[in-house]
Short mmCIF file of C-alpha atoms in Angstrom, two decimals:
data_model
loop_
_atom_site.label_atom_id
_atom_site.label_comp_id
_atom_site.label_asym_id
_atom_site.label_seq_id
_atom_site.Cartn_x
_atom_site.Cartn_y
_atom_site.Cartn_z
CA MET T 1 7.18 -3.33 9.47
CA ASP T 2 7.06 -6.39 11.16
CA PHE T 3 10.32 -7.71 12.67
CA PRO T 4 9.80 -5.13 15.68
CA SER T 5 6.54 -7.54 16.76
CA TYR T 6 9.38 -10.20 16.75
CA TYR T 7 11.48 -8.38 18.85
CA SER T 8 8.90 -7.03 21.04
CA ALA T 9 8.22 -10.57 22.18
CA SER T 10 11.92 -12.07 22.64
CA ILE T 11 11.67 -9.86 24.68
CA SER T 12 8.60 -9.10 26.81
CA ALA T 13 8.71 -13.19 27.42
CA PHE T 14 12.90 -13.99 27.82
CA SER T 15 13.55 -10.66 29.03
CA LEU T 16 10.91 -8.67 30.97
CA GLY T 17 9.56 -12.78 32.02
CA LYS T 18 5.51 -10.83 30.93
CA SER T 19 3.04 -11.91 27.96
CA PRO T 20 3.75 -11.11 24.62
CA TYR T 21 0.20 -11.15 23.72
CA GLN T 22 -0.86 -8.05 25.35
CA PRO T 23 -0.33 -4.78 22.31
CA GLU T 24 -0.05 -2.39 24.86
CA GLN T 25 3.65 -4.31 25.89
CA LEU T 26 4.52 -5.15 23.26
CA ASN T 27 4.38 -1.26 22.13
CA ALA T 28 5.83 -0.35 25.22
CA ILE T 29 9.48 -2.01 24.49
CA LEU T 30 10.80 0.22 21.29
CA GLU T 31 10.96 3.26 21.42
CA ASN T 32 11.65 6.14 18.56
CA ASN T 33 7.47 5.91 17.52
CA ILE T 34 8.47 2.37 15.56
CA ARG T 35 4.78 1.27 14.95
CA VAL T 36 4.52 -2.54 16.64
CA TRP T 37 1.89 -5.21 15.70
CA PRO T 38 0.64 -7.62 17.57
CA TYR T 39 2.47 -10.82 17.90
CA LEU T 40 0.46 -13.95 17.03
CA TYR T 41 1.78 -16.82 16.95
CA ALA T 42 1.63 -19.50 19.02
CA PRO T 43 3.63 -19.65 21.98
CA PRO T 44 5.90 -22.94 21.07
CA SER T 45 7.44 -19.88 18.13
CA LEU T 46 8.61 -18.01 20.37
CA LEU T 47 11.32 -20.03 21.60
CA LEU T 48 12.66 -19.43 18.09
CA PHE T 49 13.15 -16.25 17.98
CA TYR T 50 14.76 -16.37 21.06
CA PRO T 51 18.78 -14.85 20.66
CA LEU T 52 16.77 -12.13 19.28
CA SER T 53 16.39 -10.87 22.95
CA LEU T 54 20.18 -11.19 23.42
CA PHE T 55 21.01 -7.81 21.41
CA SER T 56 19.47 -4.20 20.51
CA PHE T 57 16.28 -3.87 18.38
CA GLU T 58 20.12 -2.60 15.95
CA LYS T 59 21.83 -5.43 16.12
CA ALA T 60 19.27 -7.22 15.95
CA HIS T 61 17.60 -6.12 12.91
CA VAL T 62 20.99 -6.77 10.87
CA VAL T 63 21.35 -9.78 12.51
CA PHE T 64 17.84 -10.51 11.47
CA LEU T 65 18.28 -9.59 7.32
CA PHE T 66 21.91 -11.38 7.19
CA PHE T 67 20.25 -14.94 8.40
CA SER T 68 17.05 -14.34 5.84
CA HIS T 69 19.66 -13.60 3.18
CA LEU T 70 22.28 -16.27 4.04
CA LEU T 71 19.08 -18.35 3.98
CA LEU T 72 17.72 -17.63 0.55
CA ILE T 73 21.61 -17.84 -0.85
CA SER T 74 21.39 -21.48 0.81
CA LEU T 75 17.87 -22.36 -1.38
CA PHE T 76 19.59 -21.03 -4.55
CA TRP T 77 21.42 -24.48 -3.58
CA LEU T 78 18.75 -26.66 -2.29
CA VAL T 79 15.44 -25.86 -4.27
CA PRO T 80 17.45 -27.26 -7.94
CA ARG T 81 17.69 -29.52 -5.76
CA ALA T 82 14.38 -31.22 -4.58
CA LEU T 83 12.83 -30.09 -7.36
CA CYS T 84 15.20 -32.88 -10.20
CA TYR T 85 15.29 -35.30 -7.01
CA PRO T 86 15.86 -38.25 -8.41
CA ASN T 87 16.58 -36.50 -11.87
CA LYS T 88 20.31 -36.75 -12.51
CA GLU T 89 19.82 -35.30 -16.18
CA LYS T 90 22.84 -33.02 -16.57
CA LYS T 91 20.52 -29.95 -18.56
CA LEU T 92 17.72 -30.39 -16.66
CA ASN T 93 19.16 -29.47 -13.21
CA GLN T 94 21.10 -26.64 -15.44
CA PHE T 95 18.00 -25.47 -16.37
CA ALA T 96 16.86 -25.75 -12.45
CA VAL T 97 18.64 -24.13 -11.47
CA PHE T 98 19.00 -21.20 -14.11
CA LEU T 99 15.11 -21.53 -12.94
CA THR T 100 15.68 -21.46 -9.15
CA PHE T 101 18.29 -18.22 -9.77
CA SER T 102 16.14 -15.90 -11.91
CA THR T 103 13.35 -16.43 -10.12
CA LEU T 104 14.04 -16.08 -6.44
CA ILE T 105 15.89 -12.45 -7.93
CA THR T 106 13.03 -11.13 -9.59
CA PHE T 107 10.00 -12.08 -7.28
CA GLY T 108 8.30 -9.63 -5.76
CA PRO T 109 6.99 -11.40 -2.34
CA VAL T 110 10.93 -12.34 -1.70
CA ALA T 111 11.67 -8.71 -1.68
CA TRP T 112 8.42 -7.61 -0.10
CA THR T 113 9.29 -9.75 2.96
CA LEU T 114 13.01 -8.72 3.26
CA GLN T 115 11.53 -4.96 3.26
CA LEU T 116 9.11 -6.30 5.61
CA GLY T 117 11.66 -8.02 8.33
CA GLN T 118 9.06 -11.03 7.62
CA VAL T 119 10.50 -14.48 8.07
CA ASN T 120 8.94 -16.35 4.95
CA ILE T 121 12.24 -16.97 3.94
CA LEU T 122 12.59 -18.93 6.96
CA LEU T 123 9.63 -20.64 6.26
CA LEU T 124 9.93 -21.48 2.86
CA PHE T 125 13.05 -22.97 3.58
CA LEU T 126 11.96 -25.58 6.37
CA LEU T 127 9.40 -26.28 3.76
CA VAL T 128 12.34 -26.60 0.92
CA VAL T 129 14.71 -28.84 3.34
CA TYR T 130 11.42 -30.73 4.74
CA TRP T 131 10.72 -31.26 0.62
CA PHE T 132 14.11 -32.14 -0.53
CA PHE T 133 14.94 -35.08 2.35
CA ALA T 134 11.10 -36.21 2.82
CA LYS T 135 11.74 -37.55 -1.21
CA GLN T 136 15.00 -39.01 0.13
CA GLU T 137 12.80 -40.80 2.88
CA LYS T 138 15.47 -39.07 5.60
CA TYR T 139 12.24 -39.41 7.77
CA LEU T 140 14.34 -37.93 11.10
CA ILE T 141 15.73 -34.26 9.11
CA ALA T 142 12.22 -33.94 7.28
CA SER T 143 9.91 -34.42 10.62
CA VAL T 144 12.48 -31.98 12.23
CA ALA T 145 11.84 -29.00 9.41
CA LEU T 146 8.28 -29.94 9.08
CA GLY T 147 7.39 -29.90 12.54
CA LEU T 148 9.32 -26.57 12.33
CA SER T 149 7.74 -25.09 10.27
CA ILE T 150 4.02 -25.54 12.11
CA ILE T 151 5.44 -24.25 14.98
CA LEU T 152 6.31 -21.05 12.82
CA LYS T 153 3.09 -20.54 10.60
CA THR T 154 0.64 -23.52 11.81
CA TYR T 155 -0.71 -24.21 8.44
CA PRO T 156 1.04 -25.96 7.52
CA ILE T 157 -0.46 -28.56 9.38
CA VAL T 158 -2.48 -29.13 7.03
CA LEU T 159 -0.07 -30.67 5.13
CA LEU T 160 -0.17 -33.96 7.46
CA ALA T 161 -3.88 -34.73 5.90
CA PRO T 162 -3.01 -35.63 2.01
CA LEU T 163 0.51 -37.29 3.68
CA ILE T 164 -2.13 -39.82 5.89
CA ILE T 165 -3.74 -40.51 2.74
CA ILE T 166 -0.63 -41.22 1.18
CA ARG T 167 0.80 -43.34 3.94
CA ARG T 168 3.47 -41.28 5.23
CA TYR T 169 3.28 -42.25 8.72
CA LYS T 170 6.83 -41.81 10.38
CA GLU T 171 7.31 -38.11 8.93
CA VAL T 172 3.90 -37.30 10.43
CA PHE T 173 4.01 -39.41 13.66
CA GLY T 174 7.76 -37.31 13.43
CA SER T 175 6.50 -33.63 13.15
CA LEU T 176 3.88 -33.43 15.50
CA LEU T 177 6.82 -35.55 18.60
CA VAL T 178 8.62 -31.99 17.40
CA VAL T 179 5.94 -29.75 18.14
CA GLY T 180 5.06 -31.24 20.80
CA PHE T 181 8.18 -31.19 21.98
CA PHE T 182 8.42 -27.21 21.75
CA SER T 183 4.61 -27.17 23.12
CA LEU T 184 5.96 -28.43 26.22
CA LEU T 185 9.33 -27.13 26.65
CA SER T 186 7.49 -23.54 26.40
CA LEU T 187 5.68 -24.21 29.12
CA PRO T 188 8.58 -23.44 31.69
CA LEU T 189 10.76 -21.23 29.72
CA LEU T 190 7.43 -18.54 28.63
CA PRO T 191 5.70 -16.34 30.91
CA ASN T 192 2.89 -17.96 32.62
CA ASN T 193 -0.06 -16.07 31.28
CA SER T 194 1.58 -16.85 27.34
CA TRP T 195 -0.74 -19.80 26.61
CA THR T 196 -4.33 -18.75 28.10
CA ASP T 197 -3.26 -15.42 26.71
CA TRP T 198 -2.65 -16.42 23.20
CA LEU T 199 -6.16 -18.26 23.35
CA VAL T 200 -8.04 -15.41 25.14
CA ASN T 201 -7.20 -13.42 22.67
CA VAL T 202 -5.36 -14.21 19.53
CA VAL T 203 -7.72 -17.78 18.80
CA PRO T 204 -10.69 -15.67 18.45
CA GLY T 205 -8.98 -13.38 15.50
CA GLY T 206 -7.95 -16.40 13.32
CA LYS T 207 -11.90 -16.88 12.31
CA TYR T 208 -13.03 -15.75 9.50
CA LEU T 209 -14.37 -12.35 8.91
CA ALA T 210 -12.62 -11.64 12.07
CA THR T 211 -10.12 -8.70 12.79
CA PRO T 212 -7.43 -9.65 15.30
CA LYS T 213 -6.93 -6.44 17.88
CA GLY T 214 -4.36 -4.46 16.66
CA LEU T 215 -4.66 -5.70 12.93
CA PHE T 216 -6.27 -5.15 9.53
CA HIS T 217 -9.80 -6.16 8.76
CA PRO T 218 -9.26 -9.16 6.73
CA GLY T 219 -11.20 -6.68 3.63
CA ALA T 220 -7.49 -5.24 3.36
CA GLU T 221 -6.15 -5.15 -0.37
CA TRP T 222 -3.16 -6.70 0.67
CA ASN T 223 -5.15 -10.09 1.82
CA GLN T 224 -5.16 -12.66 -0.96
CA SER T 225 -6.99 -15.43 0.52
CA PHE T 226 -10.40 -16.32 0.69
CA ASN T 227 -11.77 -14.54 3.68
CA GLY T 228 -9.88 -11.76 2.50
CA PHE T 229 -11.69 -11.87 -0.86
CA PHE T 230 -15.01 -11.79 0.66
CA SER T 231 -14.18 -9.50 3.16
CA LYS T 232 -13.32 -7.02 0.81
CA LEU T 233 -17.05 -8.07 -1.38
CA SER T 234 -18.88 -7.39 1.65
CA LEU T 235 -17.12 -3.94 2.84
CA GLN T 236 -18.31 -3.51 -1.31
CA SER T 237 -21.68 -4.61 -0.15
CA ILE T 238 -21.81 -2.72 3.52
CA ASN T 239 -20.85 0.35 1.27
CA LEU T 240 -24.08 -0.26 -1.14
CA GLY T 241 -26.46 -0.59 0.61
CA GLY T 242 -25.82 -4.12 2.92
CA LEU T 243 -27.07 -6.35 -0.26
CA LEU T 244 -23.82 -9.04 0.83
CA ASN T 245 -23.05 -8.10 4.58
CA ALA T 246 -20.85 -9.40 6.80
CA ASN T 247 -23.45 -11.73 8.58
CA GLU T 248 -23.31 -15.53 9.75
CA ASN T 249 -24.18 -16.48 5.67
CA LEU T 250 -21.16 -15.57 4.59
CA LYS T 251 -19.20 -16.43 7.63
CA PHE T 252 -20.96 -19.99 6.24
CA LEU T 253 -20.27 -19.76 2.71
CA ILE T 254 -16.35 -18.91 3.41
CA TYR T 255 -15.70 -22.09 5.59
CA PHE T 256 -17.78 -24.57 3.26
CA LEU T 257 -16.03 -23.01 0.20
CA ALA T 258 -12.60 -23.71 2.91
CA LEU T 259 -13.90 -26.82 3.65
CA ILE T 260 -14.42 -28.27 -0.84
CA PHE T 261 -10.64 -27.21 -1.02
CA ILE T 262 -9.42 -29.44 1.68
CA VAL T 263 -12.02 -31.77 0.18
CA CYS T 264 -10.11 -31.32 -3.03
CA LEU T 265 -6.40 -31.82 -1.65
CA ALA T 266 -7.87 -35.20 -0.26
CA LEU T 267 -9.95 -36.52 -3.22
CA THR T 268 -6.52 -35.23 -5.78
CA SER T 269 -3.69 -37.18 -2.92
CA PHE T 270 -6.49 -40.20 -3.66
CA ARG T 271 -5.85 -40.25 -6.67
CA ILE T 272 -2.48 -39.58 -6.66
CA GLN T 273 -2.27 -43.29 -4.74
CA THR T 274 -3.08 -45.25 -7.67
CA PHE T 275 -0.28 -43.43 -10.14
CA ARG T 276 3.30 -44.80 -10.52
CA CYS T 277 4.78 -41.43 -10.02
CA GLN T 278 6.76 -38.54 -7.75
CA LYS T 279 3.84 -39.19 -5.21
CA PHE T 280 5.23 -36.51 -2.82
CA ASP T 281 5.91 -33.95 -5.41
CA ARG T 282 2.81 -33.86 -6.55
CA ILE T 283 0.60 -33.15 -2.59
CA PHE T 284 3.29 -30.74 -2.57
CA LEU T 285 2.76 -29.17 -5.86
CA VAL T 286 -1.22 -28.57 -4.94
CA SER T 287 -0.94 -28.64 -0.26
CA LEU T 288 0.68 -24.90 -0.52
CA PRO T 289 -2.31 -22.59 -2.91
CA THR T 290 -4.27 -24.90 -1.29
CA ILE T 291 -2.83 -23.29 2.77
CA PHE T 292 -2.59 -19.39 1.50
CA LEU T 293 -6.15 -20.08 0.00
CA ILE T 294 -8.04 -20.88 2.80
CA ALA T 295 -5.63 -19.51 5.97
CA PRO T 296 -7.64 -16.19 7.16
CA PHE T 297 -4.49 -14.14 5.94
CA SER T 298 -2.70 -14.76 3.37
CA TRP T 299 -0.33 -11.39 2.96
CA ASP T 300 1.23 -10.27 -0.08
CA HIS T 301 4.62 -11.32 1.27
CA HIS T 302 2.97 -15.16 1.97
CA MET T 303 2.82 -15.37 -1.76
CA VAL T 304 6.78 -16.04 -0.63
CA TYR T 305 6.06 -19.90 -0.26
CA LEU T 306 4.07 -20.55 -3.27
CA ILE T 307 7.36 -20.24 -5.11
CA PRO T 308 7.89 -24.90 -4.67
CA SER T 309 4.21 -24.79 -7.19
CA ILE T 310 5.23 -22.02 -9.52
CA PHE T 311 8.23 -24.50 -9.49
CA LEU T 312 7.01 -28.07 -10.38
CA LEU T 313 4.10 -26.01 -12.73
CA LEU T 314 7.33 -24.50 -14.73
CA THR T 315 9.03 -26.89 -14.86
CA CYS T 316 6.11 -29.97 -15.71
CA SER T 317 5.94 -31.84 -19.31
CA PHE T 318 2.34 -33.75 -20.39
CA GLU T 319 2.08 -35.66 -23.06
CA MET T 320 -0.06 -34.09 -25.38
CA LYS T 321 0.25 -31.62 -28.12
CA PRO T 322 2.84 -29.15 -28.28
CA LEU T 323 0.33 -26.17 -29.24
CA PHE T 324 -1.47 -27.42 -25.35
CA GLN T 325 2.18 -27.65 -23.57
CA LEU T 326 2.84 -23.80 -24.73
CA ALA T 327 -0.54 -22.24 -23.74
CA TYR T 328 0.24 -24.31 -20.07
CA TRP T 329 3.65 -22.77 -19.94
CA LEU T 330 2.38 -19.32 -21.03
CA VAL T 331 -0.71 -18.92 -18.63
CA CYS T 332 1.37 -19.74 -15.58
CA VAL T 333 4.14 -17.58 -16.73
CA ALA T 334 1.57 -15.48 -17.20
CA PHE T 335 -0.09 -16.06 -13.42
CA PHE T 336 3.49 -15.91 -11.76
CA LEU T 337 4.31 -11.59 -12.94
CA LEU T 338 0.79 -11.35 -11.96
CA LEU T 339 1.71 -12.09 -8.51
CA SER T 340 5.01 -11.10 -8.25
CA LEU T 341 3.44 -7.15 -10.36
CA GLU T 342 3.35 -4.27 -6.90
CA ASN T 343 1.13 -1.72 -8.40
CA ILE T 344 -1.95 -4.48 -9.23
CA PRO T 345 -2.41 -5.99 -6.11
CA GLN T 346 -6.26 -6.56 -7.34
CA PHE T 347 -5.69 -9.06 -9.56
CA ARG T 348 -3.01 -11.63 -7.57
CA PHE T 349 -6.00 -13.52 -5.59
CA TYR T 350 -7.17 -14.44 -9.22
CA ALA T 351 -3.46 -15.03 -9.08
CA VAL T 352 -3.42 -17.82 -6.84
CA LEU T 353 -6.58 -19.50 -7.24
CA GLY T 354 -5.70 -19.75 -11.05
CA ILE T 355 -2.35 -21.49 -9.60
CA TRP T 356 -3.95 -23.95 -7.69
CA PHE T 357 -5.70 -24.51 -10.37
CA LEU T 358 -3.24 -25.29 -12.59
CA THR T 359 -1.89 -27.40 -9.88
CA LEU T 360 -5.46 -29.49 -8.83
CA VAL T 361 -5.08 -30.62 -12.62
CA THR T 362 -1.14 -30.99 -12.71
CA ALA T 363 -1.07 -33.36 -9.63
CA GLY T 364 -3.88 -35.13 -10.73
CA SER T 365 -3.12 -35.93 -14.68
CA LYS T 366 -1.68 -39.56 -15.27
CA ARG T 367 -0.30 -37.12 -18.82
CA ALA T 368 1.58 -34.85 -16.97
CA ASN T 369 5.10 -35.45 -15.68
CA LEU T 370 7.22 -33.68 -13.75
CA ILE T 371 10.52 -32.74 -13.53
CA SER T 372 11.54 -35.30 -11.01
CA GLU T 373 9.56 -38.12 -13.12
CA LEU T 374 11.25 -37.50 -16.38
CA SER T 375 13.57 -40.44 -15.76
CA ASN T 376 11.84 -42.09 -14.22
#
């Protein structure tokens, strides 16, 4: 359960005035043998968790769950509008509402997020708010939402690269201002050694093949990123006699693959620049699985923020033979089911990889029509 980490970090920083990046300090806050995982998020993220320090653990947990469910309910309204805008066609919008409702209540990672007390629903909400308002060119709200998502999880900063390529400079500049503001605000409000502890104790553990202090090995079966995949291979090879040990060559391979994926995202962004289409939807489509795969740790419950990409794939149509369209949809549904089923974690990495490939092909294809483009 991850909620005790957020709560203990909040209490440590705002009630006790001590750095939350010392695992021993966090474990001493809660009693009743509650396991507290290390707090790994960047210091500015603590400002978002400040309200937790105002309650007891039990009350804070109830408030956190209520807030998560409230955000989930709001996504039933927000996602179809972000998905379809500017398409006004009634039947397509009704289909988007049905798809959103059925997916959010059946998608396994949503349930796992709520069960673990994770913040993925909040991250998904911020990304969808950004998606919706950026499409309407309401840059202030969009920039705040993107900036807060970067503060919360850091990885969405990858979105800035394709946004620069398609010349959405206002969102890039605005989101960086939000990140900078919260970073400066954290200096007087957090304990003096918070930033130092994070840079010394947490950041080195975020490298590929590294194990953060007090956390799982990156080769744990729940890590579905490239780092997790190759870490699993490394562990297996060690057990078989060291044929593929976790050495510098393997680490170089992971960094090289991550670079290739970022280059693919950049090249797709340049190609989309030449299209007369909803460029932003296509950028958003391919960016989310790219972020998921190149992150050092992408646990099963993090698959929640792949939902916008899954929606965009499932509602896409091609100017090709119906048989191809049917096969495309069946493959999308198959990958979605592989992500949702709880008892087969060994296939989830391949499902995410498959979704990334589909997003890359779809975003770069002039024959693909996203649901928002059908009326254009």
